[in-house]
Every structure is written in structure tokens, then in C-alpha cells.
mmCIF file of C-alpha atoms and ligand atoms in Angstrom:
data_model
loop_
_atom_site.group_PDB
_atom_site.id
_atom_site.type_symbol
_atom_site.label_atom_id
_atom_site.label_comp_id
_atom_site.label_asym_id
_atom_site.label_seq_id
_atom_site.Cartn_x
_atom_site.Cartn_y
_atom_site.Cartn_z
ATOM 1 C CA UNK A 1 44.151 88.686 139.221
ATOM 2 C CA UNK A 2 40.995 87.108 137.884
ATOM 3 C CA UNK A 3 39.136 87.665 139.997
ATOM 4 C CA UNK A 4 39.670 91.869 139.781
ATOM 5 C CA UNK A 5 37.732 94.208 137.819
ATOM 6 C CA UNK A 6 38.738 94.560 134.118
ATOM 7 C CA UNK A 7 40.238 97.982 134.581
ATOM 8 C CA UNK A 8 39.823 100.481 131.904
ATOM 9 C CA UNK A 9 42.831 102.365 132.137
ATOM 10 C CA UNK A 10 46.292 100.944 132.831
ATOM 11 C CA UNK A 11 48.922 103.003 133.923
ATOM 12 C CA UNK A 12 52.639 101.385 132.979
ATOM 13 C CA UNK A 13 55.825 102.692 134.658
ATOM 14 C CA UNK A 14 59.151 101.227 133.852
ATOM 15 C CA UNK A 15 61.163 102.049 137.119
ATOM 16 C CA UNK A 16 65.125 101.616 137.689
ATOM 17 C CA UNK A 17 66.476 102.937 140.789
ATOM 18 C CA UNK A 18 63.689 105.610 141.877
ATOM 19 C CA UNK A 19 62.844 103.279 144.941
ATOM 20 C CA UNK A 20 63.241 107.121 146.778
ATOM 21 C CA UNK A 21 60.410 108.527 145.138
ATOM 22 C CA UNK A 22 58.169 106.168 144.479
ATOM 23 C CA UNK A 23 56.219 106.856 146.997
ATOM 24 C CA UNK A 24 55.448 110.051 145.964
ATOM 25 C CA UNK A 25 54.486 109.250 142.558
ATOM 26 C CA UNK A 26 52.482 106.720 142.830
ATOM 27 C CA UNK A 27 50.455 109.158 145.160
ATOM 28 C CA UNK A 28 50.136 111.898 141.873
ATOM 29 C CA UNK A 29 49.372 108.977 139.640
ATOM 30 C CA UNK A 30 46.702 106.934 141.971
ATOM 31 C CA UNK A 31 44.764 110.422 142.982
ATOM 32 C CA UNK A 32 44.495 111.261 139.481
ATOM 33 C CA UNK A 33 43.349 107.772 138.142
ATOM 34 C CA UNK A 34 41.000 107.461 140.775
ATOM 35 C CA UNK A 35 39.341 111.271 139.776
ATOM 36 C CA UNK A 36 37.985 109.540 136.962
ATOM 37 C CA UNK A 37 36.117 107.310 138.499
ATOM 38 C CA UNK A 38 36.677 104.509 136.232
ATOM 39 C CA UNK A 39 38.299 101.355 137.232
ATOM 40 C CA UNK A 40 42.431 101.178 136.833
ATOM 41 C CA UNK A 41 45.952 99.704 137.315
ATOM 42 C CA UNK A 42 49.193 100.474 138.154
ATOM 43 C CA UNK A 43 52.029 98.470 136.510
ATOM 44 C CA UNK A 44 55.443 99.016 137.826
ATOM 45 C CA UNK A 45 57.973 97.199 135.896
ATOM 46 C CA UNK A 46 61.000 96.815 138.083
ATOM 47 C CA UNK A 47 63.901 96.989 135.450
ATOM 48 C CA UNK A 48 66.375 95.148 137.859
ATOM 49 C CA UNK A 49 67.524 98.196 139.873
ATOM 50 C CA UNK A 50 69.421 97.016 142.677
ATOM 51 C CA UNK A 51 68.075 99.889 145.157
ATOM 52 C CA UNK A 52 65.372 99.312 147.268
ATOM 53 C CA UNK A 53 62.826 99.678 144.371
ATOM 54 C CA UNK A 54 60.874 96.259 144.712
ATOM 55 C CA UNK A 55 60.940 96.268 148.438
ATOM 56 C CA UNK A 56 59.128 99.984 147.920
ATOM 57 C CA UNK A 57 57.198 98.531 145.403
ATOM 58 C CA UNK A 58 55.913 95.727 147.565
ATOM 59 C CA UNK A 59 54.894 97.874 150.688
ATOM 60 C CA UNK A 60 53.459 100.056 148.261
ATOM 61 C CA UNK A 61 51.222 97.597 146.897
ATOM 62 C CA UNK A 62 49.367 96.682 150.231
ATOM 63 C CA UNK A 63 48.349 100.857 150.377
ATOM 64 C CA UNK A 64 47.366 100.907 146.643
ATOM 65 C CA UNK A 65 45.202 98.209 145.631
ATOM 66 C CA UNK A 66 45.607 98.716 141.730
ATOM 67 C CA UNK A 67 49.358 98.148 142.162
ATOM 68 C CA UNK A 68 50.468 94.974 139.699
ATOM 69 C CA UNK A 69 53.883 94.887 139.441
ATOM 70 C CA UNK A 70 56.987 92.980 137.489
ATOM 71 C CA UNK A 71 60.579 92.862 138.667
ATOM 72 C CA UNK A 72 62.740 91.886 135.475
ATOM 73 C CA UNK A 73 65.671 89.411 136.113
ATOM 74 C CA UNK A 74 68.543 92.077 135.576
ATOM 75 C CA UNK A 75 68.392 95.578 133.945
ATOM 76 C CA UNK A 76 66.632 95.009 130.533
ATOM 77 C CA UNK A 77 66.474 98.646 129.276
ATOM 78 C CA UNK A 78 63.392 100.865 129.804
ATOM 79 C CA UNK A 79 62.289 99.698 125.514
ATOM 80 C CA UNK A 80 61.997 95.739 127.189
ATOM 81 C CA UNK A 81 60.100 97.337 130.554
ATOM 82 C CA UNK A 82 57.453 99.115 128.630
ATOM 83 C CA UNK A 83 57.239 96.131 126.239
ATOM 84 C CA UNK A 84 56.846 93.417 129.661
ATOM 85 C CA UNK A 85 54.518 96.442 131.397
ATOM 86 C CA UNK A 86 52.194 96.338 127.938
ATOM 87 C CA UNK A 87 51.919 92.432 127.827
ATOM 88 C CA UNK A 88 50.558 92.307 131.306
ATOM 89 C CA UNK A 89 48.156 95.729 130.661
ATOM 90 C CA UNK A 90 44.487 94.815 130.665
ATOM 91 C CA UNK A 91 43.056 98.137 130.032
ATOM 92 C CA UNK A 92 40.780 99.464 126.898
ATOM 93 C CA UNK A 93 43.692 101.777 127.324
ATOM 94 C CA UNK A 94 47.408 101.955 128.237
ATOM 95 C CA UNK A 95 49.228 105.138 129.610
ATOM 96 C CA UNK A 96 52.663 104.333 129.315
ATOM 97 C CA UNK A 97 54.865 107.020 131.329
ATOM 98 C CA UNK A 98 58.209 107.648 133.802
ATOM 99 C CA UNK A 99 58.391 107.287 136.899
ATOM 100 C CA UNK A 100 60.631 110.250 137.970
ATOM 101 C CA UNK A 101 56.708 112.956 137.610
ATOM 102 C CA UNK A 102 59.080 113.759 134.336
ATOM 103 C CA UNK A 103 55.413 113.450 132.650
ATOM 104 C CA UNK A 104 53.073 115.169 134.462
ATOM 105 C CA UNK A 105 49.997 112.985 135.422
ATOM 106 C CA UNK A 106 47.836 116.251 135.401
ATOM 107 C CA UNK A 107 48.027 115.379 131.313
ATOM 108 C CA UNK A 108 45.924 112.168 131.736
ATOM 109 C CA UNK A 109 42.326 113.484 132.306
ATOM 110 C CA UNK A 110 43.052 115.636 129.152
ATOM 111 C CA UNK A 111 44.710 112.181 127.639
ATOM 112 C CA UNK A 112 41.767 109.997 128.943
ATOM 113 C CA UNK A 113 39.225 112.626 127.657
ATOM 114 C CA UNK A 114 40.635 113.289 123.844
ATOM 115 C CA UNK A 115 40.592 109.118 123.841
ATOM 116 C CA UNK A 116 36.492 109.163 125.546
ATOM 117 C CA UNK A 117 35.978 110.941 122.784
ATOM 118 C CA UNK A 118 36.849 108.883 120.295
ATOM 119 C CA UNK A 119 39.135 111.119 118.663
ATOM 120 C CA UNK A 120 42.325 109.180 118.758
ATOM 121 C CA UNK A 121 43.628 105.464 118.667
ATOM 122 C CA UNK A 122 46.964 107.058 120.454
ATOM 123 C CA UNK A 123 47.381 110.497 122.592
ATOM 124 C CA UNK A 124 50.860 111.382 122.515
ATOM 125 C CA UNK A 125 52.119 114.143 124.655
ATOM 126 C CA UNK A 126 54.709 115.614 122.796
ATOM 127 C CA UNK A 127 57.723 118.085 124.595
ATOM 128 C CA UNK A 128 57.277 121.966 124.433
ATOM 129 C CA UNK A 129 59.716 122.798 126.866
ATOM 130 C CA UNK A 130 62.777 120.105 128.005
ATOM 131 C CA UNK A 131 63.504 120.627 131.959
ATOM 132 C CA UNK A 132 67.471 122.176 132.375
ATOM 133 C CA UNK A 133 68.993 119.848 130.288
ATOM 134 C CA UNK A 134 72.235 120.960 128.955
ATOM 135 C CA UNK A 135 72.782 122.177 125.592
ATOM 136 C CA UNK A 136 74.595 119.370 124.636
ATOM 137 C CA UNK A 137 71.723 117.233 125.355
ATOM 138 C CA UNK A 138 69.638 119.428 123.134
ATOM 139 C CA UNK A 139 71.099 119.842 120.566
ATOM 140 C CA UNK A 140 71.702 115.930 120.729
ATOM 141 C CA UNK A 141 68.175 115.661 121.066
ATOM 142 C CA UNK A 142 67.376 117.794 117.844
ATOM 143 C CA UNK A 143 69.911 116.128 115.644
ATOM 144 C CA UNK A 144 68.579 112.628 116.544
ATOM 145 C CA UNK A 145 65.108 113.935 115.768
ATOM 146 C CA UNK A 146 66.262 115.427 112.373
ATOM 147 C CA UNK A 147 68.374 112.344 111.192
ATOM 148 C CA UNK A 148 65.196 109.993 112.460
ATOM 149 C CA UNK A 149 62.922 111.839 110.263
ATOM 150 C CA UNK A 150 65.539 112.115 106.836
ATOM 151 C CA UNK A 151 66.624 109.065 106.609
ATOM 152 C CA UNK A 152 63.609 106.734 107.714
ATOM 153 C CA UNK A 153 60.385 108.887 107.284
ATOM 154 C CA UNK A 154 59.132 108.121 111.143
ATOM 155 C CA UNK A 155 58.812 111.883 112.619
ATOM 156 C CA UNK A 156 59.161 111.230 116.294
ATOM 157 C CA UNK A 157 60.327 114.504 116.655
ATOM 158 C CA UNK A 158 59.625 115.681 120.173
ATOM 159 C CA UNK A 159 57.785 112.693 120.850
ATOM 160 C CA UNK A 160 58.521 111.235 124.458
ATOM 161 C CA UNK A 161 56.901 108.060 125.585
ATOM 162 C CA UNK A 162 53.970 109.616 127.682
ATOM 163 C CA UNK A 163 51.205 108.086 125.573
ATOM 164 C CA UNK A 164 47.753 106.864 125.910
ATOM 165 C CA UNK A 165 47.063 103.993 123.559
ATOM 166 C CA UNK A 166 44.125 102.391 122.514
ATOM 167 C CA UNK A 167 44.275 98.533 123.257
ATOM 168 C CA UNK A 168 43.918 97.720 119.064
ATOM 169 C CA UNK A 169 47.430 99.406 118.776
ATOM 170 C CA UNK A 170 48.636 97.895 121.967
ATOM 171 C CA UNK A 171 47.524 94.144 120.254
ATOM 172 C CA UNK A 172 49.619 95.212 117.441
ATOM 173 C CA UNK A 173 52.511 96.206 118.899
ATOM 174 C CA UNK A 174 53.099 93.330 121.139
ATOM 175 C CA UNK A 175 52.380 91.509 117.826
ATOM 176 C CA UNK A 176 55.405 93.386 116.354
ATOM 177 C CA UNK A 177 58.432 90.591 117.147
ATOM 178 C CA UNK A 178 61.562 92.972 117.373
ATOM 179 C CA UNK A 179 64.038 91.851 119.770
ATOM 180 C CA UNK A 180 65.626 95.493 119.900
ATOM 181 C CA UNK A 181 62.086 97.318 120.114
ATOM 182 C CA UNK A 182 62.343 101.276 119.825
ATOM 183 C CA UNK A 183 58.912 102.196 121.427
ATOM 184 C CA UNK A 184 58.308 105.417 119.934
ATOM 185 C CA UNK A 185 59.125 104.498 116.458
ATOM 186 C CA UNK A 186 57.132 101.416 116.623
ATOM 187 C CA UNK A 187 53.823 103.635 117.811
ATOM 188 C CA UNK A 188 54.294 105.946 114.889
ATOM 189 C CA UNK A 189 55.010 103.071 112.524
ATOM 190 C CA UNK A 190 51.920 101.571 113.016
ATOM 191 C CA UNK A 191 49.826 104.148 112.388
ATOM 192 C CA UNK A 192 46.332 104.840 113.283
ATOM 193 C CA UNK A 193 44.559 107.947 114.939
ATOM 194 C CA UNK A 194 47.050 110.294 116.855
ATOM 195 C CA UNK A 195 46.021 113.667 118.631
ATOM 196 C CA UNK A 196 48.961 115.215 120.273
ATOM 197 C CA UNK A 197 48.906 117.198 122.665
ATOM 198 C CA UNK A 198 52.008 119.403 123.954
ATOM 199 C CA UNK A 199 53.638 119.305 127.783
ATOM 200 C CA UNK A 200 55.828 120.966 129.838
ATOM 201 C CA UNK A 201 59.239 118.546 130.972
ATOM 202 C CA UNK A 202 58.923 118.773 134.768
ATOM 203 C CA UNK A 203 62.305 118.650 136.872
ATOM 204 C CA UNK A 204 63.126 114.900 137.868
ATOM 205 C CA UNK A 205 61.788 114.300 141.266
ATOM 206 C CA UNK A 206 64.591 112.736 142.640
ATOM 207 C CA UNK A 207 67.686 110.761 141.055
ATOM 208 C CA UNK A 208 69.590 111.386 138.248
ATOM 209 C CA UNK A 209 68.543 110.284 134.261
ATOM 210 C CA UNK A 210 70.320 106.968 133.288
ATOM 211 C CA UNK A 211 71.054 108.218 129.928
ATOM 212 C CA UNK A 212 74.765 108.637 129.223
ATOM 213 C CA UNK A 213 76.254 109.673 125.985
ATOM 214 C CA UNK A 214 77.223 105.597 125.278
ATOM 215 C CA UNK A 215 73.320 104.454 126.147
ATOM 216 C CA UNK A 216 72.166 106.995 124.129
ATOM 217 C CA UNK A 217 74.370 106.483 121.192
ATOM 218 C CA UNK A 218 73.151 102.974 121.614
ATOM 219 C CA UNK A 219 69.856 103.978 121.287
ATOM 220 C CA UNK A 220 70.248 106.098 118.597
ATOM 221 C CA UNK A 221 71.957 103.377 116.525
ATOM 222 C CA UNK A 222 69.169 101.144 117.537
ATOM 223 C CA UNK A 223 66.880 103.403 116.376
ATOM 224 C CA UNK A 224 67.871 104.170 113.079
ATOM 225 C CA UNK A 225 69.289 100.526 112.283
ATOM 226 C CA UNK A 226 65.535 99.733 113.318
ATOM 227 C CA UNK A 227 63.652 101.867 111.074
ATOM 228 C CA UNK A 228 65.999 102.852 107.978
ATOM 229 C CA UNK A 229 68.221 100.671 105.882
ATOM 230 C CA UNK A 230 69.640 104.312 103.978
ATOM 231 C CA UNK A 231 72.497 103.817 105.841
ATOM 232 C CA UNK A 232 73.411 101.130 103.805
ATOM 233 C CA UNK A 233 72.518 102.922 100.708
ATOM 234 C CA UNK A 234 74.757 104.925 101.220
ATOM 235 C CA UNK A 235 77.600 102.743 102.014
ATOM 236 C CA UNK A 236 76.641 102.199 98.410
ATOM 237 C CA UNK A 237 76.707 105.295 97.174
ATOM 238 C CA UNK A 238 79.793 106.574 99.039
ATOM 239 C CA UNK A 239 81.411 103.416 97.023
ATOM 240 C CA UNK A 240 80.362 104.890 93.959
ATOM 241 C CA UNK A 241 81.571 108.951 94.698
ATOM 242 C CA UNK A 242 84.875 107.302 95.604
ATOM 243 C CA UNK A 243 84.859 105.256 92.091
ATOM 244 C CA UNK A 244 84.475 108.922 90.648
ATOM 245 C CA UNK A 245 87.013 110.255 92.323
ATOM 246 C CA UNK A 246 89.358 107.468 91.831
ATOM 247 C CA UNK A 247 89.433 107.287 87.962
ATOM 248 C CA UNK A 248 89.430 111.062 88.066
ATOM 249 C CA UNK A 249 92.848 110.901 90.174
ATOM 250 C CA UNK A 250 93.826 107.580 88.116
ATOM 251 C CA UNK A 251 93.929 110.260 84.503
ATOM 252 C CA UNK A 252 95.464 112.690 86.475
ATOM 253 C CA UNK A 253 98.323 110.637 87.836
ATOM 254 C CA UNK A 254 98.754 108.688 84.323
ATOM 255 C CA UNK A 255 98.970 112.554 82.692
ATOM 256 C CA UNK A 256 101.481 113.511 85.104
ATOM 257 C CA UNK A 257 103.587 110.461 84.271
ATOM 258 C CA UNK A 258 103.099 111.056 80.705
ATOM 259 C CA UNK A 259 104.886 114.459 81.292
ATOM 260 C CA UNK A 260 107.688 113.266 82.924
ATOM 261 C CA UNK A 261 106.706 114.735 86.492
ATOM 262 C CA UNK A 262 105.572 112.265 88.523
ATOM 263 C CA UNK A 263 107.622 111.853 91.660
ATOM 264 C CA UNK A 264 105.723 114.685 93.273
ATOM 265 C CA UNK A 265 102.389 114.078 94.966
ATOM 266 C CA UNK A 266 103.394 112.389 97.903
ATOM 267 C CA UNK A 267 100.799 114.016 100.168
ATOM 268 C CA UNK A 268 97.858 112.992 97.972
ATOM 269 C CA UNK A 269 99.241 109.668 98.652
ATOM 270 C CA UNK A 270 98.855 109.545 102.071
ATOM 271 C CA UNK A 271 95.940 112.028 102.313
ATOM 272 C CA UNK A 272 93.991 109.266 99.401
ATOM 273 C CA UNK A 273 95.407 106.591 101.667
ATOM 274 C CA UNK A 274 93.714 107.973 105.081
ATOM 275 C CA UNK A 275 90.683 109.246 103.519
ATOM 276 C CA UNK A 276 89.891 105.813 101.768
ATOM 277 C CA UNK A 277 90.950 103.923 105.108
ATOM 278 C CA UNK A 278 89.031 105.640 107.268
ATOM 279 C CA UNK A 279 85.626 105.715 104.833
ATOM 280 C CA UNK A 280 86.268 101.797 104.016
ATOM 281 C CA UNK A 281 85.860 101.588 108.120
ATOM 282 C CA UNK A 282 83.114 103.751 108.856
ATOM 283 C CA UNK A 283 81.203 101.774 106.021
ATOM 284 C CA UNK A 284 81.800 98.176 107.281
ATOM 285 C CA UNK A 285 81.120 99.646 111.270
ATOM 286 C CA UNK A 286 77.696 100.366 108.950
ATOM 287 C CA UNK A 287 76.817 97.195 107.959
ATOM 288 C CA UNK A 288 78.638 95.455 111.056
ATOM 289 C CA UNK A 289 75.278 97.389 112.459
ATOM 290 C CA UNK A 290 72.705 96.205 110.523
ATOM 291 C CA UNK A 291 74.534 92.695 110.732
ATOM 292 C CA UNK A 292 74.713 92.800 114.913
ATOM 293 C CA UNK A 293 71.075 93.388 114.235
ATOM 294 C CA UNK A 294 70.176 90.048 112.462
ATOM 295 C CA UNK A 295 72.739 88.599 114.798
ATOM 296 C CA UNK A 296 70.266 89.371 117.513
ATOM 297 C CA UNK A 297 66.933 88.697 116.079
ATOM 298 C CA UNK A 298 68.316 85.421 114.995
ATOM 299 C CA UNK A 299 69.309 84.556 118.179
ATOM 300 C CA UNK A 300 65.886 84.999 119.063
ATOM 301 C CA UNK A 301 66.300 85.455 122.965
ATOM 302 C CA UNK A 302 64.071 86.889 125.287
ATOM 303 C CA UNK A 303 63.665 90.554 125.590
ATOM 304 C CA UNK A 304 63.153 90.342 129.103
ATOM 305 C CA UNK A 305 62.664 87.951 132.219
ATOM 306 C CA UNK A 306 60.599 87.979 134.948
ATOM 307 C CA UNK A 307 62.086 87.647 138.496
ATOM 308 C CA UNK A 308 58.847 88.254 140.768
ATOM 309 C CA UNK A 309 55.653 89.580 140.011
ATOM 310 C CA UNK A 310 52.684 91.189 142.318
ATOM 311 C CA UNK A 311 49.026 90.792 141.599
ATOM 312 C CA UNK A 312 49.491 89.366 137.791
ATOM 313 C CA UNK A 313 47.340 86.601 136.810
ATOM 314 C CA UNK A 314 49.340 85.474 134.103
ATOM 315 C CA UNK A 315 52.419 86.376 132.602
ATOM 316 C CA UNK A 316 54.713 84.564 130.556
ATOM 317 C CA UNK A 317 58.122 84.123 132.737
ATOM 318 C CA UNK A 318 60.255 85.746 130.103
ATOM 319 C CA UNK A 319 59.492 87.169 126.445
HETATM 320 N N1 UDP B 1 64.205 103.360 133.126
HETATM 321 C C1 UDP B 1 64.103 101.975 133.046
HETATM 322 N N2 UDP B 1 65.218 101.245 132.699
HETATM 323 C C2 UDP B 1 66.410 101.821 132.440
HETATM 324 C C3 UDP B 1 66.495 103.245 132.492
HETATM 325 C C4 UDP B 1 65.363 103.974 132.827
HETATM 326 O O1 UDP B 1 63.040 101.393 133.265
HETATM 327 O O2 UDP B 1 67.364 101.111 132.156
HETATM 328 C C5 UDP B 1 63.000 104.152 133.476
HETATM 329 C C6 UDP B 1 63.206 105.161 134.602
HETATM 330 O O3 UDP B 1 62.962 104.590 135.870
HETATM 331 C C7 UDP B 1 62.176 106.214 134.280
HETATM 332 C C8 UDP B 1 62.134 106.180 132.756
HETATM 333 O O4 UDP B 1 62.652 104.924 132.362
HETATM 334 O O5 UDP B 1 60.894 105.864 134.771
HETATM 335 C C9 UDP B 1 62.918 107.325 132.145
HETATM 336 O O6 UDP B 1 64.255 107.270 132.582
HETATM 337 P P1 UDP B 1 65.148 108.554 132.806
HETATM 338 O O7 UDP B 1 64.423 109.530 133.661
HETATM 339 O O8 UDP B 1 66.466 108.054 133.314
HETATM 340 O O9 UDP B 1 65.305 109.092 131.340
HETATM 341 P P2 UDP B 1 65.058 110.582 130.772
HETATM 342 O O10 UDP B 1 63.861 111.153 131.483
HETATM 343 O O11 UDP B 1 66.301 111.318 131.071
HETATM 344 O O12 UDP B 1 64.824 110.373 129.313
HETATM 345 MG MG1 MG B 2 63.366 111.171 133.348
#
């Protein structure tokens, strides 16, 4: 509102379906941003969950005073709910964390104090220790990390989205026009001052994650389609080994002709057949990826709505 106090931190909280907890987390979050004493927010970015979340979120907002809140249209993806919560932010600086206590608020006086300090444009809490996640999420986890970092040079590797950011970056990332934003590649992409600082993965405080192994293949295919066109190179290059390999089996078969052998080899046949099939396909799934990708950013459609909103001044109805 206009009339409020120009806060200097904002607190942003994409929430889907944790209408159970809330409650409890906005207490951590509120008791810790009032300890330091400095005028604040609290945006809740309702990503559509069809729980009670909003209703929560409303009641909630008559106890807390810095509650502003967004409720999305439909389920935009958490990227989009940062992205709306960081429009609306009016804070020297953003925290941008989940709302399961996943990220500890205890972190933010040491976040807030590191930025005081002038030390950093962006405090990024990176993970020490990961909750009990299985090992297949793990290991999932440390192979996305390691292919991030080859093929596209952006080492995000622990990173999580727990971050304090200075409003210059902030400016500049809402500047940055993706329709498929990755939010933790884009903060590292643009650079400036970073001090990070290590945390502890608490337990989820309620709920279950939303992740499942197709959203997160999603996201990693988002992520490196956003940030590395080697793929594609190496569509290339694979074209080129198989060129090799071709004219090396093209003398080989001619030779065996030449000696009067040449209805054996059957197998190769099939196994050359397979092999090339299945490469020619994994190559044009690569660049039907990076085409899907221009396919959306052409399109040019809004990366979220906005439903309903509580104590914004002004927000754009969809972006
Ligand atoms: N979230 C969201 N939209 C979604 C999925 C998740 O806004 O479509 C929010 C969720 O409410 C939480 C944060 O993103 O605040 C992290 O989600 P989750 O705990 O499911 O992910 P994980 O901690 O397993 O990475
Ligand atoms: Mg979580």
C-alpha cells in the first residue's frame, strides 16, 4: 500500500498446498524479521494450490500486518511465484525462501548482517547437509549439479533458492525477459557480489515436496536448454563421430565384397541400424528442446496471472 512504510527487507514465499503450516511459519519468519528492528514484508505468492492456502493466507494477514500476498490464477510453478513475489518486493533487499521452514529463518540475521555490511550484492545459503532424501534424489541432485556446471559454466552446485538479494540485482533480474526463468541460474548469471554461506536442510514441516521425477526432469531440461546451447554442439559432433565410423564400416564392407565374403555381417546390420536410429532420435528430441524453447518465448505469454491479491498497491494483473 502507499501509504505503508518502505520496508527494508522483503521476505518472498512461493506457497502451494502448505495452507497446514502456514501458520506456523509465518510465526518463525515474522519473529525473526521483526528482531531486527527494521521495517519488513511478507509476500506469499499463492501458486494456485487448491487447499485452503489463500483462505489461511487471508486470516493470516489480519494477525500479521506485513503480510502482502498474491494468489496466481492456476499453478504456475514455484520459478513464475518467485518471479510474481520479486515484482511486487519493495525492499533494499529480497529474501526469497520456502515455505515448508526447509530454510531455516535463523539464517537471515546472519543473511541481513553479511548484506549491512556491505559485503555482498547476493547472500546465498548454500546446502551442507540435504534432510532424508533418498539416494536417488541425491545422487540426482549431484549429477544435475555436475552436468549444470560442464556444459554451461553456471556452478549452482548446492545452491538452493534461500537468498538475500540486493534490490540492483533484483532490477536486473526482473529485467531479464525469459518466459521459462530458472531462478538460480539467472542469480549466478548475472553476477555481482556473492558471500555464501552454508545451511543445514531442515525436515519439511508438514506436506510432502512437489517434485516428482517428471517435474524435475522438466526442470532439469529447462535448465540446461536455458543456460547451454552444447547440447546442440554436440548433436553436431555426434554427426560427425558417426561420419567416422560410417566410411570406416563403408571400406570395410567394400573389402569384404572385394574378397568374395560378403553375405555375412548380418548383425552389424541391424546393430548399425538400431544404433543410428536411436542416436538420429535422441538428437532431434535435442533440438525439438531448444526449438519448444523459442516456441515459447515467441509465444510470448504471461508467466503468471494474478487471481487476488492482499495489501499490494500495484501489480500488473499478469506478467
Ligand atoms: N512451490 C510452489 N509451486 C509449486 C511447487 C512448490 O510455489 O508448483 C513452493 C512450495 O510451497 C515451497 C517451495 O516452493 O514453498 C519448495 O517446494 P518443495 O518443498 O515442494 O520443494 P523441495 O523443498 O523438495 O525442493
Ligand atoms: Mg521443501
Amino acid at each position: 500500500m502507499s501509504d505503508r512504510q518502505r520496508p527494508i527487507l522483503s521476505a518472498v514465499l512461493p506457497v502451494f498446498q502448505e495452507g497446514a503450516h502456514l501458520g506456523e511459519m509465518l510465526a518463525q519468519v515474522d519473529r525473526t524479521l521483526a528482531d531486527l528492528n527494521q521495517p519488513y514484508e511478507i509476500i506469499l505468492i499463492d501458486d494456485g494450490s487448491y487447499d485452503d492456502t489463500w483462505s489461511v493466507i487471508m486470516e493470516e494477514s489480519v494477525r500479521y500486518p506485513a503480510i502482502v500476498a498474491l494468489q496466481l490464477s492456476r499453478n504456475f510453478g514455484k520459478e513464475a511465484a518467485l518471479l510474481a513475489g520479486l515484482r511486487i518486493a519493495r525492499g533494499a533487499a529480497v529474501i526469497t525462501m520456502d515455505a515448508d521452514l526447509q530454510h531455516p529463518p535463523e539464517l537471515i540475521p546472519r543473511m541481513y548482517e553479511i548484506w549491512c555490511r556491505g559485503d555482498a550484492d547476493v547472500v546465498e545459503a548454500v546446502k551442507t547437509f540435504r534432510g532424508e532424501e533418498s539416494l536417488f534424489y541425491k545422487t540426482s541432485a549431484k549429477l544435475f549439479y555436475f552436468v549444470m556446471n560442464c556444459i554451461s559454466g553456471v556452478n549452482i552446485a548446492n545452491s538452493s533458492d534461500f537468498k538475500l538479494i540486493d534490490r540492483k540485482v533484483v532490477i536486473v533480474l526482473l529485467t531479464l525477459a525469459e518466459r521459462k526463468p530458472f531462478f538460480r541460474g539467472l542469480t549466478e548469471w548475472v553476477g555481482f557480489r556473492k558471500v555464501r554461506i552454508p545451511f543445514m536442510v531442515a525436515e519439511r514441516i508438514g506436506g510432502t515436496s512437489r517434485w516428482s521425477f517428471f517435474s524435475l526432469t522438466k526442470l532439469f531440461i529447462n535448465a540446461v536448454t536455458s543456460f547451454s546451447t552444447v547440447p546442440l554442439s554436440f548433436v553436431s559432433l555426434s554427426g560427425l563421430v558417426f561420419l567416422v565410423f560410417a566410411l570406416l564400416l563403408g571400406c570395410h564392407t567394400l573389402y569384404i565384397y572385394g574378397s568374395g565374403r560378403a553375405v555375412s555381417g548380418f548383425t552389424t546390420v541391424i546393430l548399425l541400424i538400431l544404433i543410428t536410429g536411436s542416436w538420429l532420435m535422441l538428437c532431434l528430441g535435442v533440438v525439438g528442446e531448444y526449438l519448444g524453447r523459442v516456441f515459447d518465448e515467441v509465444k510470448k505469454r504471461p508467466r503468471f496471472i494474478v487471481r487476488n491479491t492482499i495489501n499490494v498497491s500495484h501489480v500488473e494483473d499478469r506478467d
